[in-house]
PDB file of C-alpha atoms and ligand atoms in Angstrom:
ATOM      1  CA  UNK A   1      31.285 -76.884-135.053  1.00 95.00           C
ATOM      2  CA  UNK A   2      29.437 -79.918-134.441  1.00 96.00           C
ATOM      3  CA  UNK A   3      30.947 -83.079-134.496  1.00 98.00           C
ATOM      4  CA  UNK A   4      29.691 -86.628-133.960  1.00 98.00           C
ATOM      5  CA  UNK A   5      32.656 -89.766-134.118  1.00 98.00           C
ATOM      6  CA  UNK A   6      31.345 -93.439-134.868  1.00 98.00           C
ATOM      7  CA  UNK A   7      28.141 -92.479-132.600  1.00 98.00           C
ATOM      8  CA  UNK A   8      26.121 -95.705-131.044  1.00 98.00           C
ATOM      9  CA  UNK A   9      22.960 -94.934-129.936  1.00 98.00           C
ATOM     10  CA  UNK A  10      21.036 -98.070-127.490  1.00 97.00           C
ATOM     11  CA  UNK A  11      17.598 -98.122-126.647  1.00 96.00           C
ATOM     12  CA  UNK A  12      17.668-100.640-123.425  1.00 94.00           C
ATOM     13  CA  UNK A  13      20.943-101.922-124.788  1.00 90.00           C
ATOM     14  CA  UNK A  14      19.833-102.924-128.352  1.00 94.00           C
ATOM     15  CA  UNK A  15      22.027-100.968-130.692  1.00 95.00           C
ATOM     16  CA  UNK A  16      19.680 -98.451-132.776  1.00 95.00           C
ATOM     17  CA  UNK A  17      22.040 -96.306-134.764  1.00 97.00           C
ATOM     18  CA  UNK A  18      25.693 -97.798-135.679  1.00 97.00           C
ATOM     19  CA  UNK A  19      28.865 -95.774-136.296  1.00 97.00           C
ATOM     20  CA  UNK A  20      27.202 -92.382-136.943  1.00 98.00           C
ATOM     21  CA  UNK A  21      29.342 -90.306-137.996  1.00 98.00           C
ATOM     22  CA  UNK A  22      29.015 -86.549-139.341  1.00 97.00           C
ATOM     23  CA  UNK A  23      30.713 -83.084-139.349  1.00 97.00           C
ATOM     24  CA  UNK A  24      29.598 -80.068-139.719  1.00 96.00           C
ATOM     25  CA  UNK A  25      30.529 -76.613-139.764  1.00 95.00           C
ATOM     26  CA  UNK A  26      29.052 -72.958-139.038  1.00 91.00           C
ATOM     27  CA  UNK A  27      27.079 -71.425-141.756  1.00 90.00           C
ATOM     28  CA  UNK A  28      26.711 -75.334-143.197  1.00 94.00           C
ATOM     29  CA  UNK A  29      22.935 -77.044-143.365  1.00 93.00           C
ATOM     30  CA  UNK A  30      23.115 -80.578-143.206  1.00 94.00           C
ATOM     31  CA  UNK A  31      19.729 -82.900-144.531  1.00 94.00           C
ATOM     32  CA  UNK A  32      19.951 -86.386-142.700  1.00 94.00           C
ATOM     33  CA  UNK A  33      17.518 -88.821-145.068  1.00 94.00           C
ATOM     34  CA  UNK A  34      16.493 -92.279-144.316  1.00 92.00           C
ATOM     35  CA  UNK A  35      13.885 -94.145-144.254  1.00 93.00           C
ATOM     36  CA  UNK A  36      10.914 -94.220-141.231  1.00 91.00           C
ATOM     37  CA  UNK A  37      12.278 -95.450-138.189  1.00 92.00           C
ATOM     38  CA  UNK A  38      15.841 -95.878-139.263  1.00 94.00           C
ATOM     39  CA  UNK A  39      17.400 -93.391-136.354  1.00 95.00           C
ATOM     40  CA  UNK A  40      17.018 -89.643-137.745  1.00 94.00           C
ATOM     41  CA  UNK A  41      15.342 -88.631-134.846  1.00 92.00           C
ATOM     42  CA  UNK A  42      17.671 -90.497-132.365  1.00 95.00           C
ATOM     43  CA  UNK A  43      20.258 -88.895-133.510  1.00 96.00           C
ATOM     44  CA  UNK A  44      18.922 -85.439-133.478  1.00 94.00           C
ATOM     45  CA  UNK A  45      18.400 -86.396-129.811  1.00 93.00           C
ATOM     46  CA  UNK A  46      21.327 -87.538-128.396  1.00 96.00           C
ATOM     47  CA  UNK A  47      23.036 -83.993-129.427  1.00 95.00           C
ATOM     48  CA  UNK A  48      20.472 -82.244-127.874  1.00 92.00           C
ATOM     49  CA  UNK A  49      21.134 -84.839-124.534  1.00 93.00           C
ATOM     50  CA  UNK A  50      16.727 -85.867-124.828  1.00 91.00           C
ATOM     51  CA  UNK A  51      16.485 -89.557-125.496  1.00 94.00           C
ATOM     52  CA  UNK A  52      14.067 -91.093-124.264  1.00 91.00           C
ATOM     53  CA  UNK A  53      13.947 -93.197-121.031  1.00 87.00           C
ATOM     54  CA  UNK A  54      15.592 -96.177-121.439  1.00 90.00           C
ATOM     55  CA  UNK A  55      17.731 -95.005-124.546  1.00 95.00           C
ATOM     56  CA  UNK A  56      21.734 -93.806-124.697  1.00 95.00           C
ATOM     57  CA  UNK A  57      24.819 -93.011-126.691  1.00 97.00           C
ATOM     58  CA  UNK A  58      26.705 -95.683-125.728  1.00 97.00           C
ATOM     59  CA  UNK A  59      29.762 -95.684-127.995  1.00 97.00           C
ATOM     60  CA  UNK A  60      31.525 -92.736-129.677  1.00 98.00           C
ATOM     61  CA  UNK A  61      31.852 -88.654-129.009  1.00 98.00           C
ATOM     62  CA  UNK A  62      29.672 -85.695-129.540  1.00 98.00           C
ATOM     63  CA  UNK A  63      31.370 -82.439-129.684  1.00 97.00           C
ATOM     64  CA  UNK A  64      29.975 -79.057-130.232  1.00 96.00           C
ATOM     65  CA  UNK A  65      33.136 -76.430-130.846  1.00 94.00           C
ATOM     66  CA  UNK A  66      35.188 -78.634-129.141  1.00 94.00           C
ATOM     67  CA  UNK A  67      32.876 -79.851-125.752  1.00 95.00           C
ATOM     68  CA  UNK A  68      32.245 -82.797-125.179  1.00 96.00           C
ATOM     69  CA  UNK A  69      28.605 -82.758-124.507  1.00 96.00           C
ATOM     70  CA  UNK A  70      28.584 -86.345-123.620  1.00 96.00           C
ATOM     71  CA  UNK A  71      30.008 -85.546-120.378  1.00 96.00           C
ATOM     72  CA  UNK A  72      27.135 -82.812-119.797  1.00 94.00           C
ATOM     73  CA  UNK A  73      25.074 -82.983-116.503  1.00 92.00           C
ATOM     74  CA  UNK A  74      21.368 -82.159-117.080  1.00 88.00           C
ATOM     75  CA  UNK A  75      21.822 -78.855-116.139  1.00 90.00           C
ATOM     76  CA  UNK A  76      24.147 -77.993-118.414  1.00 91.00           C
ATOM     77  CA  UNK A  77      22.160 -79.811-121.293  1.00 90.00           C
ATOM     78  CA  UNK A  78      18.982 -77.937-120.278  1.00 86.00           C
ATOM     79  CA  UNK A  79      21.215 -74.547-120.506  1.00 86.00           C
ATOM     80  CA  UNK A  80      22.915 -75.460-124.308  1.00 88.00           C
ATOM     81  CA  UNK A  81      19.255 -76.257-125.225  1.00 83.00           C
ATOM     82  CA  UNK A  82      18.276 -72.606-124.401  1.00 72.00           C
ATOM     83  CA  UNK A  83      21.079 -70.859-126.127  1.00 79.00           C
ATOM     84  CA  UNK A  84      23.171 -72.643-128.449  1.00 84.00           C
ATOM     85  CA  UNK A  85      21.011 -75.240-130.078  1.00 87.00           C
ATOM     86  CA  UNK A  86      17.524 -75.789-130.722  1.00 84.00           C
ATOM     87  CA  UNK A  87      15.185 -78.549-131.828  1.00 82.00           C
ATOM     88  CA  UNK A  88      11.828 -77.898-134.079  1.00 79.00           C
ATOM     89  CA  UNK A  89       9.423 -81.189-133.630  1.00 75.00           C
ATOM     90  CA  UNK A  90       8.240 -82.760-136.643  1.00 70.00           C
ATOM     91  CA  UNK A  91       4.727 -82.200-135.562  1.00 71.00           C
ATOM     92  CA  UNK A  92       5.232 -79.163-133.610  1.00 68.00           C
ATOM     93  CA  UNK A  93       1.499 -78.907-132.472  1.00 69.00           C
ATOM     94  CA  UNK A  94       1.925 -82.200-129.740  1.00 71.00           C
ATOM     95  CA  UNK A  95       4.583 -80.023-128.018  1.00 71.00           C
ATOM     96  CA  UNK A  96       2.323 -77.128-127.646  1.00 80.00           C
ATOM     97  CA  UNK A  97      -0.123 -76.891-124.793  1.00 84.00           C
ATOM     98  CA  UNK A  98      -3.104 -77.550-126.178  1.00 86.00           C
ATOM     99  CA  UNK A  99      -5.346 -75.162-124.012  1.00 91.00           C
ATOM    100  CA  UNK A 100      -2.778 -72.367-123.732  1.00 93.00           C
ATOM    101  CA  UNK A 101      -2.701 -69.152-126.262  1.00 95.00           C
ATOM    102  CA  UNK A 102       0.842 -69.392-128.703  1.00 95.00           C
ATOM    103  CA  UNK A 103       1.356 -65.669-126.567  1.00 96.00           C
ATOM    104  CA  UNK A 104       1.327 -66.886-123.141  1.00 95.00           C
ATOM    105  CA  UNK A 105       3.917 -69.875-123.864  1.00 93.00           C
ATOM    106  CA  UNK A 106       5.804 -67.602-126.123  1.00 94.00           C
ATOM    107  CA  UNK A 107       6.162 -64.512-123.004  1.00 96.00           C
ATOM    108  CA  UNK A 108       6.721 -67.305-120.637  1.00 93.00           C
ATOM    109  CA  UNK A 109       9.663 -68.686-122.682  1.00 90.00           C
ATOM    110  CA  UNK A 110      10.531 -65.444-122.849  1.00 92.00           C
ATOM    111  CA  UNK A 111      10.500 -64.582-119.408  1.00 93.00           C
ATOM    112  CA  UNK A 112      12.599 -67.516-118.462  1.00 88.00           C
ATOM    113  CA  UNK A 113      15.263 -66.376-120.362  1.00 86.00           C
ATOM    114  CA  UNK A 114      15.248 -62.628-119.428  1.00 88.00           C
ATOM    115  CA  UNK A 115      13.933 -60.342-117.222  1.00 93.00           C
ATOM    116  CA  UNK A 116      11.752 -57.908-118.643  1.00 95.00           C
ATOM    117  CA  UNK A 117       8.043 -56.789-118.240  1.00 96.00           C
ATOM    118  CA  UNK A 118       5.203 -59.126-120.021  1.00 96.00           C
ATOM    119  CA  UNK A 119       4.895 -56.242-122.431  1.00 97.00           C
ATOM    120  CA  UNK A 120       8.435 -56.281-123.512  1.00 96.00           C
ATOM    121  CA  UNK A 121       8.060 -60.135-123.891  1.00 96.00           C
ATOM    122  CA  UNK A 122       5.356 -60.095-125.920  1.00 97.00           C
ATOM    123  CA  UNK A 123       6.394 -57.672-127.788  1.00 96.00           C
ATOM    124  CA  UNK A 124       9.506 -59.355-128.687  1.00 95.00           C
ATOM    125  CA  UNK A 125       7.565 -62.637-129.536  1.00 95.00           C
ATOM    126  CA  UNK A 126       5.248 -60.723-131.869  1.00 96.00           C
ATOM    127  CA  UNK A 127       9.414 -59.415-133.486  1.00 94.00           C
ATOM    128  CA  UNK A 128       9.992 -62.786-133.720  1.00 94.00           C
ATOM    129  CA  UNK A 129       6.640 -63.856-135.450  1.00 95.00           C
ATOM    130  CA  UNK A 130       6.884 -61.310-137.598  1.00 93.00           C
ATOM    131  CA  UNK A 131      10.437 -62.235-138.743  1.00 90.00           C
ATOM    132  CA  UNK A 132       9.195 -65.518-139.790  1.00 87.00           C
ATOM    133  CA  UNK A 133       6.479 -63.814-142.059  1.00 87.00           C
ATOM    134  CA  UNK A 134       3.808 -65.101-140.053  1.00 90.00           C
ATOM    135  CA  UNK A 135       0.910 -62.505-140.790  1.00 86.00           C
ATOM    136  CA  UNK A 136      -1.199 -60.895-138.574  1.00 93.00           C
ATOM    137  CA  UNK A 137       1.431 -61.945-135.429  1.00 95.00           C
ATOM    138  CA  UNK A 138      -1.196 -60.002-132.847  1.00 95.00           C
ATOM    139  CA  UNK A 139      -3.942 -62.620-134.126  1.00 95.00           C
ATOM    140  CA  UNK A 140      -1.397 -65.708-133.913  1.00 96.00           C
ATOM    141  CA  UNK A 141      -0.313 -64.660-129.917  1.00 97.00           C
ATOM    142  CA  UNK A 142      -3.869 -64.964-128.986  1.00 97.00           C
ATOM    143  CA  UNK A 143      -4.880 -67.761-130.925  1.00 95.00           C
ATOM    144  CA  UNK A 144      -4.556 -71.775-129.717  1.00 94.00           C
ATOM    145  CA  UNK A 145      -2.347 -74.158-131.708  1.00 92.00           C
ATOM    146  CA  UNK A 146      -5.471 -75.806-133.091  1.00 91.00           C
ATOM    147  CA  UNK A 147      -6.197 -72.541-134.823  1.00 92.00           C
ATOM    148  CA  UNK A 148      -3.115 -72.607-137.010  1.00 91.00           C
ATOM    149  CA  UNK A 149      -1.878 -74.291-139.731  1.00 88.00           C
ATOM    150  CA  UNK A 150       0.519 -77.167-139.091  1.00 86.00           C
ATOM    151  CA  UNK A 151       2.987 -74.727-141.315  1.00 86.00           C
ATOM    152  CA  UNK A 152       2.035 -72.010-139.058  1.00 90.00           C
ATOM    153  CA  UNK A 153       2.899 -73.889-135.836  1.00 90.00           C
ATOM    154  CA  UNK A 154       5.961 -74.912-136.899  1.00 88.00           C
ATOM    155  CA  UNK A 155       6.898 -71.372-138.124  1.00 90.00           C
ATOM    156  CA  UNK A 156       5.999 -70.590-134.577  1.00 92.00           C
ATOM    157  CA  UNK A 157       8.127 -73.144-133.159  1.00 89.00           C
ATOM    158  CA  UNK A 158      11.388 -71.700-135.428  1.00 89.00           C
ATOM    159  CA  UNK A 159      10.849 -68.432-134.104  1.00 92.00           C
ATOM    160  CA  UNK A 160      10.915 -69.672-129.941  1.00 89.00           C
ATOM    161  CA  UNK A 161      13.567 -71.565-131.484  1.00 86.00           C
ATOM    162  CA  UNK A 162      15.579 -68.644-132.599  1.00 87.00           C
ATOM    163  CA  UNK A 163      14.827 -66.162-129.973  1.00 89.00           C
ATOM    164  CA  UNK A 164      18.198 -66.886-128.198  1.00 84.00           C
ATOM    165  CA  UNK A 165      20.310 -68.301-130.741  1.00 74.00           C
ATOM    166  CA  UNK A 166      23.481 -66.609-131.570  1.00 52.00           C
ATOM    167  CA  UNK A 167      23.574 -65.113-134.626  1.00 50.00           C
ATOM    168  CA  UNK A 168      19.942 -65.511-134.582  1.00 54.00           C
ATOM    169  CA  UNK A 169      19.709 -62.575-137.226  1.00 53.00           C
ATOM    170  CA  UNK A 170      22.481 -63.907-140.124  1.00 50.00           C
ATOM    171  CA  UNK A 171      20.441 -67.689-139.322  1.00 53.00           C
ATOM    172  CA  UNK A 172      16.793 -65.886-139.930  1.00 54.00           C
ATOM    173  CA  UNK A 173      18.662 -64.494-143.181  1.00 54.00           C
ATOM    174  CA  UNK A 174      19.338 -67.824-144.695  1.00 55.00           C
ATOM    175  CA  UNK A 175      15.784 -69.507-143.370  1.00 55.00           C
ATOM    176  CA  UNK A 176      14.259 -66.431-145.402  1.00 53.00           C
ATOM    177  CA  UNK A 177      15.331 -68.312-148.295  1.00 51.00           C
ATOM    178  CA  UNK A 178      13.359 -71.167-147.669  1.00 50.00           C
ATOM    179  CA  UNK A 179      10.003 -69.740-147.562  1.00 46.00           C
TER     180      UNK A 179
HETATM  181  N1  ATP B   1      10.987 -94.654-126.808  1.00 68.32           N
HETATM  182  C1  ATP B   1      11.732 -95.487-127.544  1.00 68.32           C
HETATM  183  N2  ATP B   1      11.810 -96.698-127.356  1.00 68.32           N
HETATM  184  C2  ATP B   1      12.712 -97.777-127.764  1.00 68.32           C
HETATM  185  N3  ATP B   1      12.953 -97.639-129.311  1.00 68.32           N
HETATM  186  C3  ATP B   1      12.920 -96.507-129.672  1.00 68.32           C
HETATM  187  C4  ATP B   1      12.135 -94.994-129.144  1.00 68.32           C
HETATM  188  N4  ATP B   1      11.746 -94.205-129.948  1.00 68.32           N
HETATM  189  C5  ATP B   1      12.549 -94.550-131.572  1.00 68.32           C
HETATM  190  N5  ATP B   1      13.425 -96.468-130.949  1.00 68.32           N
HETATM  191  C6  ATP B   1      13.632 -96.735-132.277  1.00 68.32           C
HETATM  192  O1  ATP B   1      14.150 -96.604-132.569  1.00 68.32           O
HETATM  193  C7  ATP B   1      14.075 -96.566-134.161  1.00 68.32           C
HETATM  194  C8  ATP B   1      14.499 -95.300-134.666  1.00 68.32           C
HETATM  195  O2  ATP B   1      13.362 -94.215-134.533  1.00 68.32           O
HETATM  196  P1  ATP B   1      13.354 -92.978-134.962  1.00 68.32           P
HETATM  197  O3  ATP B   1      12.503 -92.419-134.425  1.00 68.32           O
HETATM  198  O4  ATP B   1      14.599 -92.535-134.427  1.00 68.32           O
HETATM  199  O5  ATP B   1      13.960 -92.957-136.779  1.00 68.32           O
HETATM  200  P2  ATP B   1      13.280 -92.105-137.130  1.00 68.32           P
HETATM  201  O6  ATP B   1      14.003 -91.905-138.793  1.00 68.32           O
HETATM  202  O7  ATP B   1      13.227 -90.069-136.903  1.00 68.32           O
HETATM  203  O8  ATP B   1      12.056 -92.197-138.091  1.00 68.32           O
HETATM  204  P3  ATP B   1      10.356 -91.171-139.083  1.00 68.32           P
HETATM  205  O9  ATP B   1      10.802 -90.625-140.308  1.00 68.32           O
HETATM  206  O10 ATP B   1       9.468 -91.985-138.558  1.00 68.32           O
HETATM  207  O11 ATP B   1      10.562 -90.235-137.612  1.00 68.32           O
HETATM  208  C9  ATP B   1      13.197 -97.191-134.319  1.00 68.32           C
HETATM  209  O12 ATP B   1      12.574 -98.143-135.256  1.00 68.32           O
HETATM  210  C10 ATP B   1      12.742 -97.990-133.045  1.00 68.32           C
HETATM  211  O13 ATP B   1      12.723 -99.027-132.630  1.00 68.32           O
HETATM  212 MG1   MG B   2      11.932 -89.143-136.864  1.00 68.32          MG
END
């Protein structure tokens, strides 16, 4: 499904990750382990086309179901991130707007993907939170990120990330085993 072949990633032409290989089948869970600063986030960002300025894949191949991701333009990356690949950030709180309630961010996100009413988007958000076994989903929708624990924020991030994934329900059942 996902293949990285001999990938080198550089920041400002200084190679940070070199000759990285990984092959992932559908349904597989892979853990990437390494000391702080070894390049784990760099690899994941490269897969998502989200390397920060100065960061670039300088050699190798990244393919998803045979598609060459490195040939993608920013519009194709954006579509891919909304549907087939998601990232749940290490600090899910930092990516959330501290001045906006979860419900407002979540419904806004849903409304960028679907032409439905605000009320329907809100209910969909609640359903996704409940699938993540977050208690009192309505309450969470009405909370600011800082009012939730780190683990809850991360589960909100997972709920958002999973909303438009293919095989969403199947993956949810797998995730449940860990929670
Ligand atoms: N924006 C950046 N500009 C320049 N160099 C960077 C940038 N981000 C990361 N690096 C370099 O890439 C290396 C790998 O960083 P990365 O964040 O991928 O590590 P990590 O394995 O995810 O670490 P951690 O376990 O701390 O999250 C770092 O040592 C740093 O030197
Ligand atoms: Mg990291």
